[in-house]
PDB file of C-alpha atoms in Angstrom:
ATOM      1  CA  MET Z  92     122.246 132.703  87.469  1.00 50.00           C
ATOM      2  CA  ASN Z  93     122.081 132.581  91.242  1.00 63.00           C
ATOM      3  CA  PRO Z  94     123.966 129.621  92.808  1.00 70.00           C
ATOM      4  CA  LEU Z  95     120.850 128.595  94.751  1.00 74.00           C
ATOM      5  CA  PHE Z  96     118.873 127.936  91.582  1.00 81.00           C
ATOM      6  CA  LEU Z  97     121.686 126.202  89.756  1.00 82.00           C
ATOM      7  CA  TYR Z  98     123.070 124.042  92.558  1.00 83.00           C
ATOM      8  CA  ALA Z  99     119.594 123.037  93.751  1.00 88.00           C
ATOM      9  CA  CYS Z 100     118.648 121.813  90.280  1.00 89.00           C
ATOM     10  CA  VAL Z 101     121.882 119.852  89.870  1.00 89.00           C
ATOM     11  CA  PHE Z 102     121.735 118.307  93.347  1.00 90.00           C
ATOM     12  CA  SER Z 103     118.023 117.442  93.170  1.00 92.00           C
ATOM     13  CA  PHE Z 104     118.448 115.844  89.729  1.00 91.00           C
ATOM     14  CA  ALA Z 105     121.309 113.704  91.074  1.00 91.00           C
ATOM     15  CA  SER Z 106     119.183 112.710  94.085  1.00 91.00           C
ATOM     16  CA  VAL Z 107     116.225 111.724  91.903  1.00 91.00           C
ATOM     17  CA  ALA Z 108     118.470 109.676  89.627  1.00 91.00           C
ATOM     18  CA  LEU Z 109     120.065 107.873  92.593  1.00 89.00           C
ATOM     19  CA  VAL Z 110     116.727 107.148  94.267  1.00 88.00           C
ATOM     20  CA  TRP Z 111     115.266 105.881  90.997  1.00 87.00           C
ATOM     21  CA  TRP Z 112     118.295 103.631  90.436  1.00 87.00           C
ATOM     22  CA  LEU Z 113     118.188 102.194  93.955  1.00 83.00           C
ATOM     23  CA  GLU Z 114     114.497 101.423  93.728  1.00 79.00           C
ATOM     24  CA  ARG Z 115     114.837  99.683  90.366  1.00 80.00           C
ATOM     25  CA  ARG Z 116     117.843  97.688  91.512  1.00 78.00           C
ATOM     26  CA  SER Z 117     116.781  96.516  94.956  1.00 70.00           C
ATOM     27  CA  GLY Z 118     113.240  97.771  95.512  1.00 63.00           C
ATOM     28  CA  ASN Z 119     114.550  99.696  98.512  1.00 62.00           C
ATOM     29  CA  GLY Z 120     112.511 102.762  99.350  1.00 61.00           C
ATOM     30  CA  SER Z 121     115.708 104.743 100.065  1.00 80.00           C
ATOM     31  CA  GLU Z 122     113.696 106.845 102.518  1.00 86.00           C
ATOM     32  CA  ARG Z 123     116.796 108.025 104.374  1.00 87.00           C
ATOM     33  CA  LEU Z 124     118.378 109.269 101.165  1.00 90.00           C
ATOM     34  CA  ILE Z 125     115.263 111.267 100.276  1.00 92.00           C
ATOM     35  CA  ARG Z 126     115.105 112.745 103.772  1.00 93.00           C
ATOM     36  CA  PHE Z 127     118.754 113.783 103.620  1.00 93.00           C
ATOM     37  CA  SER Z 128     118.272 115.312 100.164  1.00 93.00           C
ATOM     38  CA  LEU Z 129     115.224 117.358 101.197  1.00 94.00           C
ATOM     39  CA  LEU Z 130     116.929 118.554 104.378  1.00 94.00           C
ATOM     40  CA  LEU Z 131     120.052 119.589 102.464  1.00 92.00           C
ATOM     41  CA  LEU Z 132     117.944 121.385  99.860  1.00 92.00           C
ATOM     42  CA  LEU Z 133     116.191 123.268 102.655  1.00 93.00           C
ATOM     43  CA  LEU Z 134     119.509 124.264 104.231  1.00 92.00           C
ATOM     44  CA  MET Z 135     121.164 125.098 100.912  1.00 88.00           C
ATOM     45  CA  PRO Z 136     120.682 128.908 101.183  1.00 84.00           C
ATOM     46  CA  ALA Z 137     122.515 128.882 104.529  1.00 81.00           C
ATOM     47  CA  LEU Z 138     125.219 126.559 103.198  1.00 75.00           C
ATOM     48  CA  LEU Z 139     125.856 128.849 100.232  1.00 71.00           C
ATOM     49  CA  CYS Z 140     126.465 131.723 102.649  1.00 70.00           C
ATOM     50  CA  LEU Z 141     129.344 129.917 104.352  1.00 68.00           C
ATOM     51  CA  PRO Z 142     132.871 131.238 103.689  1.00 69.00           C
ATOM     52  CA  LYS Z 143     134.464 129.859 100.532  1.00 63.00           C
ATOM     53  CA  TRP Z 144     138.078 128.752 100.227  1.00 63.00           C
ATOM     54  CA  HIS Z 145     139.557 128.648  96.736  1.00 58.00           C
ATOM     55  CA  ILE Z 146     142.292 126.036  96.602  1.00 59.00           C
ATOM     56  CA  LEU Z 147     142.590 125.590  92.837  1.00 55.00           C
ATOM     57  CA  PRO Z 148     141.893 128.074  90.029  1.00 58.00           C
ATOM     58  CA  ALA Z 149     138.504 127.654  88.354  1.00 54.00           C
ATOM     59  CA  PRO Z 150     138.659 129.006  84.790  1.00 52.00           C
ATOM     60  CA  ALA Z 151     135.449 129.064  82.789  1.00 50.00           C
ATOM     61  CA  THR Z 152     136.810 126.521  80.324  1.00 48.00           C
ATOM     62  CA  VAL Z 153     137.277 123.944  83.104  1.00 46.00           C
ATOM     63  CA  PHE Z 154     134.395 124.739  85.453  1.00 49.00           C
ATOM     64  CA  PRO Z 155     131.560 126.209  83.357  1.00 52.00           C
ATOM     65  CA  VAL Z 156     128.968 125.415  86.031  1.00 49.00           C
ATOM     66  CA  MET Z 157     130.851 127.433  88.659  1.00 51.00           C
ATOM     67  CA  GLU Z 158     131.320 130.263  86.207  1.00 51.00           C
ATOM     68  CA  ALA Z 159     127.600 130.304  85.397  1.00 50.00           C
ATOM     69  CA  ALA Z 160     126.779 130.404  89.093  1.00 51.00           C
ATOM     70  CA  ASN Z 161     128.836 133.557  89.507  1.00 54.00           C
ATOM     71  CA  GLN Z 162     126.756 135.455  86.952  1.00 56.00           C
ATOM     72  CA  SER Z 163     124.261 137.952  88.279  1.00 61.00           C
ATOM     73  CA  THR Z 164     120.608 136.902  88.477  1.00 68.00           C
ATOM     74  CA  PRO Z 165     118.103 138.994  86.465  1.00 77.00           C
ATOM     75  CA  GLN Z 166     115.804 141.094  88.633  1.00 82.00           C
ATOM     76  CA  TRP Z 167     112.677 139.620  87.038  1.00 81.00           C
ATOM     77  CA  LEU Z 168     113.796 136.124  88.029  1.00 82.00           C
ATOM     78  CA  TRP Z 169     114.143 137.177  91.669  1.00 84.00           C
ATOM     79  CA  TRP Z 170     110.648 138.649  91.584  1.00 90.00           C
ATOM     80  CA  LEU Z 171     109.208 135.515  89.995  1.00 91.00           C
ATOM     81  CA  TRP Z 172     110.856 133.280  92.589  1.00 89.00           C
ATOM     82  CA  SER Z 173     109.705 135.544  95.446  1.00 91.00           C
ATOM     83  CA  ILE Z 174     106.085 135.528  94.261  1.00 94.00           C
ATOM     84  CA  GLY Z 175     106.053 131.772  93.849  1.00 94.00           C
ATOM     85  CA  MET Z 176     107.604 131.179  97.260  1.00 93.00           C
ATOM     86  CA  SER Z 177     105.184 133.621  98.901  1.00 95.00           C
ATOM     87  CA  LEU Z 178     102.208 131.725  97.479  1.00 95.00           C
ATOM     88  CA  CYS Z 179     103.652 128.433  98.721  1.00 95.00           C
ATOM     89  CA  VAL Z 180     104.268 129.860 102.193  1.00 94.00           C
ATOM     90  CA  ILE Z 181     100.685 131.160 102.331  1.00 96.00           C
ATOM     91  CA  ARG Z 182      99.455 127.704 101.411  1.00 94.00           C
ATOM     92  CA  LEU Z 183     101.659 126.221 104.121  1.00 93.00           C
ATOM     93  CA  PHE Z 184     100.255 128.574 106.761  1.00 94.00           C
ATOM     94  CA  LEU Z 185      96.728 127.658 105.660  1.00 95.00           C
ATOM     95  CA  SER Z 186      97.609 124.015 106.280  1.00 93.00           C
ATOM     96  CA  PHE Z 187      98.821 124.863 109.789  1.00 93.00           C
ATOM     97  CA  TYR Z 188      95.613 126.803 110.364  1.00 94.00           C
ATOM     98  CA  GLN Z 189      93.621 123.759 109.283  1.00 92.00           C
ATOM     99  CA  LEU Z 190      95.479 121.654 111.852  1.00 91.00           C
ATOM    100  CA  ARG Z 191      94.584 124.157 114.563  1.00 92.00           C
ATOM    101  CA  ARG Z 192      90.946 123.916 113.495  1.00 92.00           C
ATOM    102  CA  TRP Z 193      91.121 120.144 113.755  1.00 92.00           C
ATOM    103  CA  LYS Z 194      92.411 120.469 117.314  1.00 91.00           C
ATOM    104  CA  LYS Z 195      89.583 122.834 118.287  1.00 92.00           C
ATOM    105  CA  LYS Z 196      86.814 120.851 116.583  1.00 91.00           C
ATOM    106  CA  SER Z 197      87.926 117.464 117.903  1.00 93.00           C
ATOM    107  CA  HIS Z 198      87.569 115.990 121.370  1.00 93.00           C
ATOM    108  CA  PRO Z 199      89.736 113.510 123.302  1.00 94.00           C
ATOM    109  CA  VAL Z 200      88.772 109.840 123.279  1.00 93.00           C
ATOM    110  CA  SER Z 201      87.318 108.772 126.604  1.00 91.00           C
ATOM    111  CA  ASP Z 202      86.503 105.171 125.732  1.00 92.00           C
ATOM    112  CA  LEU Z 203      88.679 102.953 127.941  1.00 94.00           C
ATOM    113  CA  VAL Z 204      88.780 100.157 125.378  1.00 94.00           C
ATOM    114  CA  MET Z 205      90.225 102.494 122.745  1.00 95.00           C
ATOM    115  CA  LEU Z 206      92.705 103.994 125.201  1.00 96.00           C
ATOM    116  CA  ASP Z 207      93.846 100.523 126.260  1.00 96.00           C
ATOM    117  CA  ALA Z 208      94.306  99.619 122.585  1.00 96.00           C
ATOM    118  CA  LEU Z 209      96.364 102.799 122.104  1.00 96.00           C
ATOM    119  CA  ALA Z 210      98.615 101.937 125.041  1.00 96.00           C
ATOM    120  CA  SER Z 211      99.058  98.362 123.803  1.00 96.00           C
ATOM    121  CA  CYS Z 212      99.915  99.476 120.264  1.00 96.00           C
ATOM    122  CA  ALA Z 213     102.346 102.130 121.505  1.00 96.00           C
ATOM    123  CA  GLN Z 214     104.108  99.524 123.626  1.00 96.00           C
ATOM    124  CA  HIS Z 215     104.245  97.163 120.654  1.00 96.00           C
ATOM    125  CA  GLN Z 216     105.841  99.903 118.515  1.00 95.00           C
ATOM    126  CA  GLY Z 217     108.243 100.911 121.285  1.00 95.00           C
ATOM    127  CA  PHE Z 218     106.853 104.446 121.376  1.00 95.00           C
ATOM    128  CA  THR Z 219     107.060 105.893 124.894  1.00 94.00           C
ATOM    129  CA  ARG Z 220     105.847 109.470 124.394  1.00 95.00           C
ATOM    130  CA  PRO Z 221     102.228 110.239 125.338  1.00 96.00           C
ATOM    131  CA  ILE Z 222      99.813 110.343 122.392  1.00 96.00           C
ATOM    132  CA  ASP Z 223      96.695 112.482 122.310  1.00 96.00           C
ATOM    133  CA  LEU Z 224      93.975 110.335 120.718  1.00 96.00           C
ATOM    134  CA  ARG Z 225      91.118 112.483 119.430  1.00 95.00           C
ATOM    135  CA  LEU Z 226      87.868 112.073 117.490  1.00 94.00           C
ATOM    136  CA  LEU Z 227      87.169 114.395 114.577  1.00 91.00           C
ATOM    137  CA  ASN Z 228      83.630 114.393 113.202  1.00 85.00           C
ATOM    138  CA  ASP Z 229      84.167 115.829 109.726  1.00 75.00           C
ATOM    139  CA  HIS Z 230      87.364 113.921 108.885  1.00 70.00           C
ATOM    140  CA  ALA Z 231      87.144 110.904 106.616  1.00 69.00           C
ATOM    141  CA  GLY Z 232      90.143 108.943 107.811  1.00 81.00           C
ATOM    142  CA  PRO Z 233      92.802 108.633 110.530  1.00 92.00           C
ATOM    143  CA  ALA Z 234      95.784 110.968 110.586  1.00 93.00           C
ATOM    144  CA  ALA Z 235      98.976 111.322 112.613  1.00 94.00           C
ATOM    145  CA  CYS Z 236      99.918 114.940 113.361  1.00 94.00           C
ATOM    146  CA  GLY Z 237     102.133 116.895 115.700  1.00 92.00           C
ATOM    147  CA  TRP Z 238     105.917 116.601 115.723  1.00 89.00           C
ATOM    148  CA  ARG Z 239     106.284 118.015 119.249  1.00 90.00           C
ATOM    149  CA  LYS Z 240     103.082 116.664 120.813  1.00 93.00           C
ATOM    150  CA  PRO Z 241     101.969 113.519 118.983  1.00 96.00           C
ATOM    151  CA  ILE Z 242      98.281 113.449 118.040  1.00 96.00           C
ATOM    152  CA  ILE Z 243      96.227 110.781 116.286  1.00 96.00           C
ATOM    153  CA  TYR Z 244      92.900 111.832 114.805  1.00 95.00           C
ATOM    154  CA  LEU Z 245      90.238 109.187 114.239  1.00 94.00           C
ATOM    155  CA  PRO Z 246      86.871 109.618 112.502  1.00 92.00           C
ATOM    156  CA  ALA Z 247      83.769 109.651 114.669  1.00 87.00           C
ATOM    157  CA  ASP Z 248      82.640 106.196 113.553  1.00 88.00           C
ATOM    158  CA  SER Z 249      85.889 104.642 114.788  1.00 90.00           C
ATOM    159  CA  GLU Z 250      84.119 103.912 118.087  1.00 87.00           C
ATOM    160  CA  LYS Z 251      82.190 101.238 116.174  1.00 90.00           C
ATOM    161  CA  TRP Z 252      85.270  99.605 114.644  1.00 92.00           C
ATOM    162  CA  SER Z 253      86.197  96.055 115.497  1.00 94.00           C
ATOM    163  CA  ALA Z 254      89.166  95.471 117.781  1.00 94.00           C
ATOM    164  CA  GLU Z 255      91.241  94.162 114.871  1.00 95.00           C
ATOM    165  CA  THR Z 256      90.537  97.216 112.692  1.00 95.00           C
ATOM    166  CA  LEU Z 257      91.251  99.645 115.521  1.00 95.00           C
ATOM    167  CA  ARG Z 258      94.524  97.934 116.345  1.00 96.00           C
ATOM    168  CA  ALA Z 259      95.658  97.916 112.706  1.00 96.00           C
ATOM    169  CA  VAL Z 260      94.894 101.637 112.315  1.00 96.00           C
ATOM    170  CA  LEU Z 261      96.598 102.600 115.576  1.00 97.00           C
ATOM    171  CA  LEU Z 262      99.711 100.589 114.745  1.00 96.00           C
ATOM    172  CA  HIS Z 263      99.899 102.338 111.376  1.00 96.00           C
ATOM    173  CA  GLU Z 264      99.472 105.845 112.787  1.00 96.00           C
ATOM    174  CA  ILE Z 265     101.854 105.250 115.695  1.00 96.00           C
ATOM    175  CA  GLY Z 266     104.369 104.035 113.120  1.00 95.00           C
ATOM    176  CA  HIS Z 267     104.272 107.508 111.580  1.00 95.00           C
ATOM    177  CA  HIS Z 268     105.232 109.012 114.930  1.00 96.00           C
ATOM    178  CA  VAL Z 269     107.975 106.426 115.456  1.00 95.00           C
ATOM    179  CA  SER Z 270     109.491 107.488 112.118  1.00 94.00           C
ATOM    180  CA  HIS Z 271     108.962 111.215 112.895  1.00 95.00           C
ATOM    181  CA  ASP Z 272     106.906 111.514 109.719  1.00 95.00           C
ATOM    182  CA  PRO Z 273     105.011 114.677 110.839  1.00 94.00           C
ATOM    183  CA  LEU Z 274     108.342 116.494 111.252  1.00 95.00           C
ATOM    184  CA  TRP Z 275     109.663 115.269 107.913  1.00 95.00           C
ATOM    185  CA  ARG Z 276     106.392 116.253 106.303  1.00 94.00           C
ATOM    186  CA  ILE Z 277     107.003 119.840 107.443  1.00 95.00           C
ATOM    187  CA  ILE Z 278     110.587 119.729 106.176  1.00 95.00           C
ATOM    188  CA  SER Z 279     109.451 118.457 102.778  1.00 95.00           C
ATOM    189  CA  LEU Z 280     106.785 121.176 102.521  1.00 94.00           C
ATOM    190  CA  LEU Z 281     109.305 123.881 103.429  1.00 95.00           C
ATOM    191  CA  SER Z 282     111.761 122.508 100.892  1.00 95.00           C
ATOM    192  CA  ARG Z 283     109.075 122.454  98.201  1.00 94.00           C
ATOM    193  CA  SER Z 284     108.145 126.043  99.062  1.00 94.00           C
ATOM    194  CA  LEU Z 285     111.761 127.171  98.737  1.00 93.00           C
ATOM    195  CA  HIS Z 286     112.305 125.274  95.479  1.00 94.00           C
ATOM    196  CA  TRP Z 287     108.787 125.514  94.070  1.00 94.00           C
ATOM    197  CA  TYR Z 288     110.144 125.928  90.530  1.00 91.00           C
ATOM    198  CA  ASN Z 289     112.029 122.619  90.687  1.00 93.00           C
ATOM    199  CA  PRO Z 290     110.037 119.505  89.640  1.00 93.00           C
ATOM    200  CA  PHE Z 291     112.729 117.215  91.053  1.00 94.00           C
ATOM    201  CA  VAL Z 292     112.145 118.549  94.576  1.00 94.00           C
ATOM    202  CA  SER Z 293     108.400 118.014  94.195  1.00 94.00           C
ATOM    203  CA  TRP Z 294     109.067 114.437  93.081  1.00 93.00           C
ATOM    204  CA  LEU Z 295     111.280 113.782  96.107  1.00 93.00           C
ATOM    205  CA  ALA Z 296     108.635 115.163  98.482  1.00 93.00           C
ATOM    206  CA  LYS Z 297     105.874 113.046  96.930  1.00 92.00           C
ATOM    207  CA  GLN Z 298     108.100 109.984  96.999  1.00 91.00           C
ATOM    208  CA  LEU Z 299     108.854 110.536 100.681  1.00 91.00           C
ATOM    209  CA  HIS Z 300     105.136 110.754 101.485  1.00 90.00           C
ATOM    210  CA  HIS Z 301     104.451 107.548  99.545  1.00 87.00           C
ATOM    211  CA  GLN Z 302     107.289 105.651 101.201  1.00 86.00           C
ATOM    212  CA  SER Z 303     106.250 106.770 104.689  1.00 87.00           C
ATOM    213  CA  GLU Z 304     102.803 105.292 104.056  1.00 85.00           C
ATOM    214  CA  VAL Z 305     104.248 102.039 102.763  1.00 80.00           C
ATOM    215  CA  ALA Z 306     106.723 101.772 105.654  1.00 72.00           C
TER     216      ALA Z 306
END
């Protein structure tokens, strides 16, 4: 079996077990641990290509996992993984295309009251980067997008919201940008695409999305 498949399964299982244990013990979301795990899983192919130094002998009777990793991967398994990853990558590109459509179909907010509320909420959250606040007609709820250029999409009827509702929504969405959630969302999607066969990676990605909303 290829080391990527084997090591990813072992590492992701250990990460899931640790996250589950931390949450049951202290109720801590362990968001940083999940982020680190997903990032390491994404970088694992590059890490496995690094030079290896053998300090101690590794006979099969002592290190069966390492011995199994050195076995050749069947050709059909490579094809299956490649097809699955290709479908996930296509789905990912469709998501990016949908974001571009949102940008084209939306228009910037011109209401001074809403812009003042945005500036006040950004100052309250300590977020200094400019945020593009836009209205999107066919979108049901607010969304924070853009890891390089922060964007907040609001539904068209948000112009009729009360000041308290608008402030609560803006604080929530700006909080996503403060935590760099759009960037980590991309990392989690890329990691899931690479390890699409691994249910533990999918669980970590879903848990990260849930914890980012709660935070």
